[in-house]
Structure formats: C-alpha cells, structure tokens
Amino acid sequence: MSFYDAVVPAYLQILNSLSGLLSKAEAHCDAKKIAPEVLLGSRLYPDMLPLTKQVQLVCDHAARGCARLTHSDVPSTPDTETTFAELKQRLANTIDYVKSFKPEQFDGGDAKDVTFPVGPGRTMTLKGQQFLNAFSFPNFYFHAVTAHGILRHNGVEIGKRDFLGVS
C-alpha cells in the first residue's frame, strides 16, 4: 500500500460520513423542533468543545495532515461556521482540498521529517509515518468520534455504520 493510500482515503471516508451525520442532525432538529444552534453548541461535558468546533477540528486535522505530509503550504481556515449548511460547506471544501493531492506528492513522506506546532511557541518533529499514526490520525478521529457522540447523546438516530459512512 502506498503512503497516499494509507492517508487520503481514511481522511475522505470520515469527512464524507461527517457530512452525512450533519444532514441527519439537521433533519433531527427539524423533526423535533429543536433550534439548530442548540445542537451546534452542544458538548458532551461542559469543559469540552461544542459540536461546531469538533467539526472544524476534523477538517483542520485532515487538511493540515495532508499538507504537512507532502510538505505543502499548511492552510489556515478561520472558524466562522455557525450553521449546519456552513459546516457542510467547510467539510466539502476540505474534501476537495484533500482530493487535490496526487499520490506522488506522498512519495517518501512516511520517512521525511514533519515539524508541527504542539502548543504556544512549541513545535515537535516526527517522521511522517509517526506523525500520521501518533498525532494526525488520533486527533482527527478523536474529534470525529466526539462529534458523533454529541449528536447521539442529543438523540440523533445514528450509529456506527453512519460514523463509518456505510449506512
């Protein structure tokens, strides 16, 4: 398996499934007469980030992961989304960005150094494979699972197949 095949399809699967989850969440709000901003601002626990920020971070980890692994310019996207439509557009833009990478851009990326921020004024450098497996994917999946958990906790009828995008 190429490094590209290990990276891009995994990001795309969850980005696409998250878009489907948001569609189901929006329909849930309509059916139950819930103001969308209530669900968009929901958290699993008071000290955790709300649904909106979870989706934004999923997008950031996918886009920045691809950029760092290919030594491309790392995109910066302002977190301005406040509606389901805006979050789905951000997901669509991220999907398009991830799809824009070519397999050859990832050639050797598993062994190249990747330097990334790990806090204010701090960076860390790992080999590409280690960056992907120990930082990028764990963060990406954490925020995707948390978004799923927030929706499920709030009564949206979704399950594992929805998270995997195979329902």
Coordinates of N, CA and C in Angstrom, one line a residue:
M1 N 0.8 -1.2 0.0 CA 0.0 0.0 0.0 C 0.9 1.2 0.0
S2 N 0.6 2.2 -0.8 CA 1.3 3.4 -0.9 C 1.0 4.3 0.3
F3 N 1.8 5.2 0.6 CA 1.6 6.2 1.7 C 0.3 7.0 1.5
Y4 N 0.1 7.4 0.2 CA -1.1 8.1 -0.2 C -2.3 7.3 0.1
D5 N -2.3 6.0 -0.2 CA -3.4 5.1 0.0 C -3.7 4.9 1.5
A6 N -2.7 5.1 2.4 CA -2.9 5.0 3.8 C -3.5 6.2 4.4
V7 N -3.3 7.3 3.7 CA -3.7 8.6 4.3 C -5.0 9.2 3.7
V8 N -5.0 9.4 2.4 CA -6.1 10.2 1.8 C -7.5 9.5 1.9
P9 N -7.6 8.2 1.6 CA -8.9 7.5 1.7 C -9.4 7.5 3.2
A10 N -8.6 7.4 4.1 CA -9.0 7.4 5.5 C -9.6 8.8 5.9
Y11 N -8.9 9.9 5.5 CA -9.5 11.2 5.8 C -10.8 11.4 5.0
L12 N -10.9 11.0 3.8 CA -12.1 11.2 3.0 C -13.3 10.4 3.5
Q13 N -13.1 9.2 4.0 CA -14.2 8.4 4.5 C -14.9 9.1 5.6
I14 N -14.1 9.6 6.6 CA -14.7 10.2 7.8 C -15.3 11.6 7.4
L15 N -14.6 12.4 6.6 CA -15.1 13.7 6.2 C -16.4 13.5 5.5
N16 N -16.6 12.6 4.6 CA -17.8 12.3 3.9 C -18.9 11.8 4.9
S17 N -18.5 10.9 5.8 CA -19.5 10.4 6.8 C -20.0 11.5 7.7
L18 N -19.1 12.4 8.1 CA -19.5 13.5 9.0 C -20.5 14.4 8.3
S19 N -20.3 14.6 7.0 CA -21.3 15.4 6.3 C -22.7 14.8 6.4
G20 N -22.7 13.5 6.2 CA -24.0 12.7 6.4 C -24.6 12.8 7.8
L21 N -23.7 12.8 8.8 CA -24.1 12.9 10.1 C -24.8 14.3 10.4
L22 N -24.2 15.3 9.8 CA -24.7 16.7 10.0 C -26.1 16.8 9.3
S23 N -26.2 16.1 8.1 CA -27.5 16.1 7.5 C -28.6 15.5 8.3
K24 N -28.3 14.3 9.0 CA -29.2 13.7 9.9 C -29.5 14.5 11.1
A25 N -28.5 15.2 11.6 CA -28.7 16.1 12.7 C -29.6 17.3 12.4
E26 N -29.4 17.8 11.2 CA -30.3 18.9 10.7 C -31.8 18.4 10.6
A27 N -31.9 17.2 10.1 CA -33.3 16.7 9.9 C -33.9 16.4 11.3
H28 N -33.0 16.0 12.2 CA -33.5 15.7 13.6 C -34.0 17.0 14.2
C29 N -33.3 18.1 14.1 CA -33.7 19.4 14.6 C -35.0 19.8 14.0
D30 N -35.2 19.6 12.7 CA -36.5 20.0 12.0 C -37.6 19.1 12.6
A31 N -37.4 17.8 12.7 CA -38.4 16.9 13.1 C -38.8 17.2 14.6
K32 N -37.9 17.5 15.4 CA -38.1 17.6 16.9 C -38.3 19.1 17.3
K33 N -38.3 20.0 16.3 CA -38.5 21.4 16.6 C -37.4 21.9 17.6
I34 N -36.2 21.5 17.3 CA -35.0 22.0 18.1 C -34.3 23.0 17.3
A35 N -34.0 24.2 18.0 CA -33.3 25.2 17.3 C -31.9 24.7 17.0
P36 N -31.5 24.8 15.7 CA -30.2 24.2 15.3 C -29.0 24.7 16.1
E37 N -29.0 25.9 16.6 CA -27.9 26.4 17.4 C -27.8 25.7 18.7
V38 N -28.9 25.1 19.2 CA -28.8 24.3 20.4 C -27.9 23.1 20.2
L39 N -28.2 22.4 19.1 CA -27.4 21.2 18.8 C -26.0 21.6 18.4
L40 N -25.8 22.6 17.6 CA -24.5 23.0 17.2 C -23.6 23.5 18.3
G41 N -24.2 24.0 19.4 CA -23.5 24.4 20.6 C -23.3 23.3 21.7
S42 N -23.9 22.2 21.4 CA -23.9 21.1 22.4 C -22.5 20.5 22.6
R43 N -22.3 20.1 23.9 CA -21.0 19.5 24.3 C -21.3 18.2 25.0
L44 N -20.3 17.3 25.1 CA -20.5 16.1 25.9 C -20.3 16.4 27.4
Y45 N -19.5 17.4 27.7 CA -19.2 17.8 29.0 C -18.9 19.3 29.0
P46 N -19.2 20.0 30.0 CA -19.0 21.5 30.0 C -17.6 21.9 29.6
D47 N -16.6 21.2 29.9 CA -15.2 21.6 29.6 C -14.7 21.1 28.2
M48 N -15.6 20.5 27.5 CA -15.3 20.1 26.1 C -15.8 21.1 25.1
L49 N -15.2 21.0 23.9 CA -15.6 21.9 22.8 C -16.9 21.5 22.2
P50 N -17.7 22.5 21.7 CA -19.0 22.2 21.1 C -18.9 21.5 19.8
L51 N -20.0 21.0 19.3 CA -20.1 20.3 18.0 C -19.5 21.1 16.9
T52 N -19.8 22.4 16.8 CA -19.2 23.2 15.7 C -17.7 23.1 15.7
K53 N -17.1 23.3 16.8 CA -15.6 23.3 16.9 C -15.1 21.9 16.6
Q54 N -15.8 20.8 17.0 CA -15.3 19.5 16.7 C -15.3 19.2 15.2
V55 N -16.3 19.7 14.5 CA -16.3 19.5 13.0 C -15.1 20.4 12.4
Q56 N -15.0 21.6 12.9 CA -13.9 22.4 12.4 C -12.5 21.8 12.6
L57 N -12.3 21.1 13.7 CA -11.0 20.5 14.0 C -10.8 19.2 13.2
V58 N -11.9 18.5 12.9 CA -11.8 17.4 12.0 C -11.2 17.8 10.6
C59 N -11.8 18.9 10.1 CA -11.4 19.5 8.9 C -9.9 19.9 8.9
D60 N -9.6 20.6 10.0 CA -8.2 21.1 10.1 C -7.2 20.0 10.2
H61 N -7.5 18.9 10.9 CA -6.5 17.8 11.0 C -6.4 17.1 9.7
A62 N -7.4 17.0 8.9 CA -7.3 16.3 7.6 C -6.5 17.2 6.6
A63 N -6.9 18.5 6.5 CA -6.2 19.4 5.6 C -4.7 19.6 6.0
R64 N -4.5 19.9 7.2 CA -3.1 20.1 7.7 C -2.3 18.9 7.7
G65 N -2.9 17.7 7.9 CA -2.2 16.5 7.9 C -1.7 16.2 6.5
C66 N -2.5 16.4 5.5 CA -2.1 16.2 4.1 C -1.0 17.2 3.7
A67 N -1.2 18.4 4.1 CA -0.2 19.5 3.8 C 1.1 19.2 4.4
R68 N 1.1 18.8 5.7 CA 2.4 18.5 6.4 C 3.1 17.3 5.8
L69 N 2.3 16.3 5.5 CA 2.9 15.0 5.0 C 3.5 15.2 3.6
T70 N 3.0 16.2 2.8 CA 3.5 16.4 1.5 C 4.4 17.7 1.4
H71 N 4.7 18.3 2.6 CA 5.5 19.5 2.7 C 4.9 20.6 1.8
S72 N 3.6 20.7 1.8 CA 2.9 21.8 1.1 C 2.6 22.9 2.1
D73 N 2.2 24.0 1.6 CA 1.8 25.1 2.5 C 0.6 24.6 3.3
V74 N 0.7 24.9 4.6 CA -0.4 24.5 5.5 C -1.5 25.5 5.5
P75 N -2.7 25.1 5.2 CA -3.8 26.0 5.1 C -4.3 26.5 6.5
S76 N -4.8 27.7 6.5 CA -5.4 28.2 7.7 C -6.8 28.6 7.3
T77 N -7.8 28.1 8.0 CA -9.2 28.4 7.8 C -9.8 29.0 9.0
P78 N -10.4 30.2 8.9 CA -11.0 30.8 10.1 C -12.2 30.0 10.5
D79 N -12.5 29.9 11.8 CA -13.6 29.2 12.3 C -14.8 30.1 12.5
T80 N -15.5 30.3 11.4 CA -16.6 31.2 11.4 C -18.0 30.5 11.2
E81 N -18.0 29.2 11.0 CA -19.2 28.5 10.7 C -20.2 28.5 12.0
T82 N -21.4 28.8 11.7 CA -22.4 28.8 12.8 C -23.7 28.0 12.4
T83 N -23.8 27.4 11.2 CA -25.0 26.7 10.8 C -24.5 25.3 10.2
F84 N -25.5 24.4 10.1 CA -25.3 23.2 9.5 C -24.8 23.3 8.1
A85 N -25.4 24.2 7.3 CA -25.0 24.5 5.9 C -23.6 24.9 5.8
E86 N -23.2 25.8 6.7 CA -21.8 26.3 6.7 C -20.8 25.2 7.1
L87 N -21.1 24.4 8.1 CA -20.3 23.3 8.4 C -20.1 22.3 7.3
K88 N -21.3 22.0 6.6 CA -21.2 21.0 5.5 C -20.4 21.6 4.3
Q89 N -20.4 22.9 4.2 CA -19.6 23.6 3.1 C -18.1 23.5 3.5
R90 N -17.8 23.7 4.8 CA -16.4 23.5 5.2 C -15.9 22.1 5.0
L91 N -16.8 21.1 5.3 CA -16.4 19.7 5.0 C -16.2 19.5 3.5
A92 N -17.1 20.0 2.7 CA -17.0 19.9 1.2 C -15.7 20.5 0.7
N93 N -15.4 21.7 1.2 CA -14.1 22.4 0.8 C -12.9 21.6 1.3
T94 N -13.0 21.0 2.5 CA -11.9 20.1 2.9 C -11.8 18.9 2.1
I95 N -12.9 18.3 1.7 CA -12.9 17.1 0.9 C -12.2 17.4 -0.5
D96 N -12.6 18.5 -1.0 CA -12.0 19.0 -2.3 C -10.5 19.2 -2.2
Y97 N -10.1 19.8 -1.1 CA -8.7 20.0 -0.8 C -7.9 18.7 -0.7
V98 N -8.4 17.8 0.1 CA -7.7 16.5 0.3 C -7.7 15.7 -1.0
K99 N -8.8 15.8 -1.8 CA -8.8 15.1 -3.1 C -7.8 15.8 -4.1
S100 N -7.4 17.0 -3.9 CA -6.5 17.7 -4.8 C -5.0 17.1 -4.8
F101 N -4.7 16.4 -3.7 CA -3.4 15.8 -3.6 C -3.2 14.6 -4.5
K102 N -2.1 14.5 -5.1 CA -1.7 13.4 -6.0 C -0.9 12.4 -5.3
P103 N -1.0 11.1 -5.6 CA -0.2 10.1 -4.9 C 1.3 10.3 -4.9
E104 N 1.8 10.9 -6.0 CA 3.3 11.1 -6.0 C 3.7 12.2 -5.0
Q105 N 2.8 13.0 -4.5 CA 3.1 14.0 -3.5 C 3.5 13.4 -2.2
F106 N 3.0 12.2 -2.0 CA 3.2 11.5 -0.7 C 4.4 10.6 -0.8
D107 N 5.0 10.4 -2.0 CA 6.2 9.5 -2.1 C 7.3 9.9 -1.1
G108 N 7.7 9.0 -0.3 CA 8.7 9.2 0.7 C 8.3 10.0 1.9
G109 N 7.0 10.4 1.9 CA 6.5 11.2 3.0 C 6.5 10.5 4.4
D110 N 6.5 9.2 4.3 CA 6.5 8.4 5.5 C 7.8 8.5 6.3
A111 N 8.9 8.8 5.6 CA 10.2 8.8 6.2 C 10.8 10.2 6.4
K112 N 10.1 11.2 5.8 CA 10.5 12.6 5.9 C 10.1 13.2 7.2
D113 N 10.9 14.2 7.7 CA 10.6 14.9 8.9 C 9.4 15.8 8.7
V114 N 8.5 15.8 9.7 CA 7.3 16.7 9.7 C 7.4 17.5 11.0
T115 N 7.5 18.8 10.9 CA 7.5 19.6 12.1 C 6.1 20.3 12.2
F116 N 5.6 20.3 13.4 CA 4.2 20.8 13.6 C 4.1 21.4 15.0
P117 N 3.2 22.4 15.2 CA 3.0 23.0 16.5 C 2.4 22.1 17.5
V118 N 2.8 22.2 18.7 CA 2.2 21.4 19.8 C 1.9 22.2 21.0
G119 N 1.7 23.5 20.8 CA 1.4 24.4 21.8 C 2.0 25.8 21.5
P120 N 1.6 26.8 22.3 CA 2.2 28.1 22.1 C 3.7 28.1 22.1
G121 N 4.3 28.5 21.0 CA 5.7 28.6 20.9 C 6.5 27.3 20.9
R122 N 5.8 26.2 20.7 CA 6.5 24.9 20.8 C 6.2 24.1 19.5
T123 N 7.2 23.4 19.0 CA 7.0 22.5 17.9 C 7.5 21.1 18.2
M124 N 7.2 20.2 17.4 CA 7.7 18.8 17.5 C 8.0 18.3 16.1
T125 N 9.0 17.5 16.0 CA 9.4 16.9 14.7 C 9.3 15.4 14.8
L126 N 8.6 14.8 13.9 CA 8.5 13.4 13.8 C 8.6 12.9 12.3
K127 N 9.0 11.7 12.1 CA 8.9 11.2 10.7 C 7.5 11.1 10.3
G128 N 7.2 11.2 9.0 CA 5.8 11.2 8.5 C 4.9 10.1 9.0
Q129 N 5.4 8.9 9.0 CA 4.6 7.8 9.5 C 4.2 7.9 10.9
Q130 N 5.2 8.4 11.7 CA 4.9 8.6 13.2 C 4.0 9.7 13.4
F131 N 4.2 10.8 12.6 CA 3.3 12.0 12.7 C 1.8 11.5 12.4
L132 N 1.7 10.7 11.3 CA 0.3 10.3 10.9 C -0.3 9.4 12.0
N133 N 0.5 8.4 12.5 CA -0.1 7.4 13.4 C -0.2 7.9 14.9
A134 N 0.7 8.8 15.3 CA 0.7 9.2 16.7 C 0.1 10.6 16.9
F135 N -0.1 11.4 15.9 CA -0.7 12.7 16.1 C -1.9 13.0 15.2
S136 N -1.7 12.9 13.9 CA -2.7 13.4 13.0 C -4.0 12.5 13.0
F137 N -3.8 11.2 12.8 CA -5.0 10.3 12.9 C -5.6 10.3 14.2
P138 N -4.9 10.2 15.3 CA -5.6 10.2 16.6 C -6.4 11.5 16.9
N139 N -5.9 12.6 16.5 CA -6.6 13.9 16.7 C -7.8 13.9 15.8
F140 N -7.6 13.6 14.5 CA -8.7 13.6 13.6 C -9.8 12.7 14.0
Y141 N -9.5 11.4 14.4 CA -10.6 10.5 14.8 C -11.2 10.9 16.2
F142 N -10.4 11.5 17.1 CA -10.9 11.9 18.4 C -12.1 12.9 18.1
H143 N -11.8 13.9 17.3 CA -12.8 15.0 17.1 C -14.0 14.5 16.3
A144 N -13.8 13.5 15.4 CA -14.9 13.0 14.6 C -15.8 12.1 15.5
V145 N -15.2 11.3 16.4 CA -15.9 10.5 17.3 C -16.7 11.4 18.3
T146 N -16.0 12.4 18.8 CA -16.7 13.3 19.7 C -17.9 14.0 19.1
A147 N -17.8 14.4 17.8 CA -18.9 15.0 17.1 C -20.0 14.0 17.0
H148 N -19.7 12.7 16.7 CA -20.7 11.6 16.6 C -21.3 11.5 18.0
G149 N -20.5 11.5 19.0 CA -21.1 11.3 20.4 C -22.0 12.4 20.8
I150 N -21.7 13.6 20.5 CA -22.5 14.7 20.8 C -23.9 14.6 20.1
L151 N -23.9 14.2 18.8 CA -25.1 14.0 18.1 C -25.9 12.9 18.7
R152 N -25.3 11.8 19.0 CA -26.0 10.6 19.5 C -26.6 10.9 20.9
H153 N -25.8 11.6 21.7 CA -26.2 12.0 23.0 C -27.4 12.9 23.0
N154 N -27.6 13.6 22.0 CA -28.7 14.6 21.8 C -29.8 13.9 21.0
G155 N -29.8 12.6 20.9 CA -31.0 12.0 20.3 C -31.0 11.8 18.8
V156 N -29.9 12.2 18.1 CA -29.9 12.0 16.7 C -29.7 10.5 16.4
E157 N -30.6 9.9 15.6 CA -30.6 8.4 15.4 C -29.5 8.1 14.4
I158 N -28.3 7.9 15.0 CA -27.1 7.5 14.2 C -26.4 6.4 15.0
G159 N -25.6 5.6 14.2 CA -24.9 4.5 14.9 C -23.5 4.4 14.2
K160 N -22.9 3.3 14.4 CA -21.5 3.0 13.9 C -21.5 3.0 12.4
R161 N -22.5 2.5 11.8 CA -22.5 2.5 10.3 C -22.5 3.9 9.7
D162 N -23.2 4.8 10.4 CA -23.3 6.2 10.0 C -21.9 6.8 10.2
F163 N -21.2 6.5 11.3 CA -19.9 7.0 11.5 C -18.9 6.6 10.4
L164 N -19.1 5.3 10.1 CA -18.2 4.7 9.0 C -18.6 5.1 7.6
G165 N -19.8 5.7 7.5 CA -20.2 6.1 6.2 C -20.7 5.0 5.3
V166 N -21.2 3.9 5.9 CA -21.6 2.8 5.1 C -23.1 2.4 5.4
S167 N -23.9 3.4 5.9 CA -25.3 3.1 6.2 C -26.1 3.3 5.0

